[in-house]
Coordinates of N, CA and C in Angstrom, one line a residue:
X267 N 0.8 -1.3 0.0 CA 0.0 0.1 0.1 C 0.9 1.2 0.0
X268 N 2.0 1.3 0.7 CA 2.8 2.4 0.9 C 3.4 2.7 -0.6
X269 N 3.8 1.7 -1.3 CA 4.4 2.0 -2.6 C 3.4 2.5 -3.6
X270 N 2.1 2.2 -3.6 CA 1.1 2.7 -4.6 C 0.8 4.1 -4.2
X271 N 0.9 4.6 -2.9 CA 0.5 6.0 -2.5 C 1.9 6.7 -3.1
X272 N 3.1 6.2 -2.8 CA 4.5 6.8 -3.3 C 4.2 7.0 -4.7
X273 N 3.9 6.0 -5.5 CA 3.8 6.2 -7.0 C 2.8 7.3 -7.2
X274 N 1.7 7.3 -6.6 CA 0.6 8.4 -6.8 C 1.2 9.8 -6.6
X275 N 1.9 9.8 -5.5 CA 2.6 11.2 -5.0 C 3.7 11.5 -6.1
X276 N 4.5 10.6 -6.4 CA 5.5 10.8 -7.4 C 5.0 11.3 -8.7
X277 N 4.0 10.7 -9.2 CA 3.2 10.9 -10.5 C 2.6 12.4 -10.4
X278 N 2.0 12.7 -9.3 CA 1.4 14.1 -9.3 C 2.7 15.1 -9.1
X279 N 3.6 14.8 -8.3 CA 4.7 15.8 -8.3 C 5.3 15.9 -9.7
X280 N 5.5 15.0 -10.5 CA 6.2 15.2 -11.9 C 5.0 15.9 -12.7
X281 N 3.8 15.9 -12.5 CA 2.9 16.7 -13.3 C 2.8 18.1 -13.0
X282 N 3.1 18.4 -11.6 CA 3.1 19.8 -11.2 C 4.4 20.3 -11.7
X283 N 5.7 19.6 -11.7 CA 6.8 20.1 -12.3 C 6.7 20.4 -13.8
X284 N 6.0 19.5 -14.5 CA 5.8 19.7 -15.9 C 4.9 21.0 -16.1
X285 N 3.8 21.1 -15.5 CA 2.9 22.3 -15.6 C 3.7 23.6 -15.2
X286 N 4.6 23.6 -14.2 CA 5.4 24.7 -13.9 C 6.3 25.1 -15.2
X287 N 7.2 24.1 -15.8 CA 7.9 24.4 -16.9 C 7.1 24.9 -18.0
X288 N 5.9 24.6 -18.3 CA 5.0 25.1 -19.4 C 4.5 26.5 -19.0
X289 N 4.4 26.8 -17.8 CA 3.9 28.2 -17.5 C 5.0 29.2 -17.3
X290 N 6.2 28.8 -17.4 CA 7.3 29.8 -17.4 C 7.2 30.9 -18.4
X291 N 7.5 32.1 -18.0 CA 7.5 33.1 -19.1 C 9.0 33.3 -19.8
X292 N 8.9 33.9 -20.9 CA 10.3 34.1 -21.6 C 11.3 34.7 -20.7
X293 N 10.8 35.6 -19.9 CA 11.8 36.3 -18.9 C 12.3 35.3 -17.9
X294 N 11.5 34.3 -17.4 CA 11.9 33.3 -16.6 C 12.9 32.5 -17.2
X295 N 12.7 32.0 -18.6 CA 13.6 31.4 -19.2 C 14.9 32.1 -19.4
X296 N 14.9 33.3 -19.6 CA 16.1 34.0 -19.8 C 17.0 34.1 -18.6
X297 N 16.2 34.3 -17.4 CA 17.0 34.2 -16.1 C 17.4 32.8 -15.9
X298 N 16.8 31.7 -16.4 CA 17.4 30.3 -16.1 C 18.5 30.2 -17.0
X299 N 18.5 30.8 -18.3 CA 19.7 30.8 -19.0 C 20.9 31.4 -18.6
X300 N 20.6 32.6 -17.9 CA 21.6 33.4 -17.2 C 22.3 32.6 -16.2
X301 N 21.4 32.0 -15.3 CA 22.0 31.1 -14.3 C 22.9 30.0 -14.8
X302 N 22.4 29.4 -15.8 CA 23.1 28.3 -16.4 C 24.4 28.6 -16.8
X303 N 24.6 29.9 -17.5 CA 25.8 30.4 -18.0 C 26.7 31.0 -16.9
X304 N 26.2 31.1 -15.7 CA 26.9 31.7 -14.6 C 27.5 33.0 -14.8
X305 N 26.6 33.8 -15.3 CA 27.1 35.2 -15.5 C 26.2 36.3 -14.8
X306 N 26.5 37.4 -14.5 CA 25.6 38.2 -13.8 C 24.7 38.8 -14.9
X307 N 23.5 39.2 -14.4 CA 22.6 39.8 -15.4 C 23.1 41.1 -16.1
X308 N 23.8 42.0 -15.5 CA 24.3 43.1 -16.2 C 25.3 42.9 -17.2
X309 N 26.1 41.7 -17.1 CA 27.0 41.2 -18.2 C 26.2 40.6 -19.3
X310 N 25.2 39.9 -19.1 CA 24.3 39.5 -20.1 C 23.6 40.5 -21.0
X311 N 23.3 41.5 -20.2 CA 22.6 42.7 -21.0 C 23.5 43.4 -21.8
X312 N 24.8 43.6 -21.2 CA 25.8 44.3 -21.8 C 26.2 43.5 -23.3
X313 N 26.3 42.3 -23.1 CA 26.8 41.4 -24.3 C 25.6 41.4 -25.4
X314 N 24.2 41.6 -25.0 CA 23.3 41.7 -25.9 C 22.9 43.1 -26.4
X315 N 23.7 44.1 -25.8 CA 23.4 45.4 -26.2 C 22.1 46.1 -25.8
X316 N 21.6 45.5 -24.6 CA 20.4 45.7 -23.9 C 20.7 46.6 -22.6
X317 N 19.8 47.7 -22.5 CA 20.2 48.5 -21.3 C 20.3 48.0 -19.9
X318 N 21.1 48.5 -19.1 CA 21.4 47.9 -17.8 C 19.9 47.9 -17.1
X319 N 19.5 46.8 -16.5 CA 18.2 46.8 -15.8 C 17.1 46.4 -16.6
X320 N 17.2 46.2 -17.9 CA 16.1 45.9 -18.8 C 15.4 44.6 -18.4
X321 N 16.3 43.3 -18.3 CA 15.7 42.1 -18.1 C 14.9 42.1 -16.8
X322 N 15.5 42.8 -15.7 CA 14.7 42.7 -14.4 C 13.4 43.5 -14.5
X323 N 13.4 44.6 -15.4 CA 12.1 45.4 -15.3 C 11.1 44.8 -16.3
X324 N 11.2 43.8 -17.2 CA 10.4 43.3 -18.1 C 9.3 42.5 -17.2
X325 N 8.2 42.7 -17.7 CA 7.0 41.7 -17.0 C 7.1 40.4 -17.3
X326 N 7.0 40.1 -18.5 CA 6.9 38.5 -19.0 C 7.7 38.3 -20.2
X327 N 7.5 39.1 -21.2 CA 8.3 38.8 -22.5 C 8.9 40.1 -23.1
X328 N 10.2 40.1 -23.2 CA 10.8 41.3 -24.0 C 10.3 41.5 -25.3
X329 N 10.5 42.6 -25.9 CA 10.2 42.9 -27.1 C 10.9 42.2 -28.2
X330 N 10.2 41.9 -29.5 CA 11.0 41.2 -30.5 C 12.5 41.7 -30.8
X331 N 12.6 42.9 -30.8 CA 14.0 43.5 -31.0 C 14.9 43.0 -29.9
X332 N 14.6 43.0 -28.8 CA 15.3 42.5 -27.7 C 15.6 40.9 -27.8
X333 N 14.7 40.2 -28.1 CA 14.8 38.8 -28.4 C 15.9 38.7 -29.4
X334 N 15.7 39.3 -30.4 CA 16.8 39.3 -31.6 C 18.2 39.5 -31.1
X335 N 18.3 40.5 -30.3 CA 19.6 40.8 -29.7 C 20.1 39.6 -28.9
X336 N 19.4 39.2 -28.2 CA 19.7 38.1 -27.3 C 20.2 36.9 -28.1
X337 N 19.4 36.5 -29.0 CA 19.7 35.4 -29.9 C 21.0 35.5 -30.7
X338 N 21.2 36.8 -31.1 CA 22.4 37.2 -31.8 C 23.7 37.0 -31.0
X339 N 23.5 37.5 -29.6 CA 24.6 37.5 -28.8 C 25.0 35.9 -28.3
X340 N 23.9 35.2 -28.2 CA 24.0 33.8 -27.7 C 23.5 33.0 -28.7
X341 N 24.2 32.6 -29.8 CA 23.7 31.6 -30.8 C 23.5 30.2 -30.4
X342 N 24.1 29.8 -29.3 CA 23.9 28.5 -28.6 C 22.6 28.3 -27.9
X343 N 21.8 29.6 -27.7 CA 20.5 29.7 -27.1 C 19.5 29.1 -28.0
X344 N 18.6 27.9 -27.6 CA 17.7 27.5 -28.5 C 16.6 28.5 -28.7
X345 N 16.1 29.1 -29.8 CA 15.0 30.1 -30.0 C 13.6 29.4 -29.6
X346 N 13.6 28.2 -30.0 CA 12.3 27.5 -29.7 C 12.1 27.4 -28.1
X347 N 13.1 27.0 -27.5 CA 13.0 26.9 -26.1 C 12.7 28.2 -25.4
X348 N 13.5 29.2 -25.8 CA 13.2 30.5 -25.3 C 11.9 31.0 -25.3
X349 N 11.3 30.9 -26.6 CA 10.0 31.3 -26.9 C 8.7 30.5 -26.3
X350 N 8.9 29.2 -26.4 CA 7.9 28.3 -26.0 C 8.2 27.4 -24.8
X351 N 9.3 27.3 -24.5 CA 9.8 26.5 -23.3 C 10.0 24.9 -23.8
X352 N 9.8 24.6 -25.1 CA 9.9 23.4 -25.6 C 11.2 23.0 -26.1
X353 N 11.8 21.8 -25.9 CA 13.2 21.5 -26.5 C 14.1 21.7 -25.4
X354 N 15.4 21.6 -25.7 CA 16.5 21.9 -24.9 C 16.9 23.3 -25.0
X355 N 17.4 23.7 -23.9 CA 17.8 25.2 -23.8 C 19.0 25.5 -24.7
X356 N 19.9 24.7 -24.9 CA 21.0 24.9 -25.7 C 21.1 24.1 -27.1
X357 N 21.6 24.8 -28.1 CA 21.8 23.9 -29.2 C 23.3 24.0 -29.7
X358 N 23.8 23.0 -30.4 CA 25.1 22.9 -31.0 C 25.3 23.8 -31.9
X359 N 26.5 23.9 -32.3 CA 26.9 24.8 -33.5 C 26.4 24.3 -34.9
X360 N 25.9 22.9 -34.8 CA 25.4 22.3 -36.0 C 23.8 22.3 -36.1
X361 N 23.2 23.0 -34.9 CA 21.9 23.2 -35.0 C 21.2 22.2 -34.2
X362 N 21.8 21.2 -33.8 CA 21.2 20.1 -32.9 C 21.0 20.5 -31.5
X363 N 20.0 20.0 -30.9 CA 19.8 20.3 -29.4 C 20.7 19.5 -28.6
X364 N 21.4 20.2 -27.4 CA 22.1 19.6 -26.6 C 21.3 18.9 -25.5
X365 N 21.7 17.7 -25.1 CA 21.0 16.9 -24.0 C 21.5 17.5 -22.7
X366 N 20.7 17.3 -21.6 CA 21.1 17.7 -20.3 C 22.5 17.3 -19.9
X367 N 22.9 16.1 -20.2 CA 24.4 15.6 -19.9 C 25.3 16.6 -20.6
X368 N 25.0 16.9 -22.0 CA 26.1 17.8 -22.7 C 26.1 19.2 -21.9
X369 N 24.9 19.6 -21.4 CA 25.0 20.9 -20.8 C 25.7 20.9 -19.6
X370 N 25.5 19.9 -18.7 CA 26.3 19.9 -17.4 C 27.6 19.4 -17.5
X371 N 28.1 18.7 -18.6 CA 29.4 18.3 -19.0 C 29.4 16.9 -18.6
X372 N 28.3 16.2 -18.3 CA 28.3 14.6 -18.0 C 27.7 13.9 -19.3
X373 N 28.7 13.3 -20.1 CA 28.3 12.7 -21.4 C 28.0 11.2 -21.0

């Protein structure tokens, strides 16, 4: 009986985690990318040619001009993931998505 409750709890927890990922805003995905890159927000903004403080001031989604600047400055950032949350965060230089193991350095 314990194992069936545990499985139910685990299944519901996974659904909550999946729903959270799908509800993430573009701003939240940008912040996740910045954390993954281990750079300060101001350095990210500077590399993108975005004014200091812009990312933190955006409500949910930056304008298309800012998105374009971000993708130009970080060509390894997956545009599909950034805009929709689907797929991997990063892409290889050949355009294929990187797996989690590749991102963390564990192959």
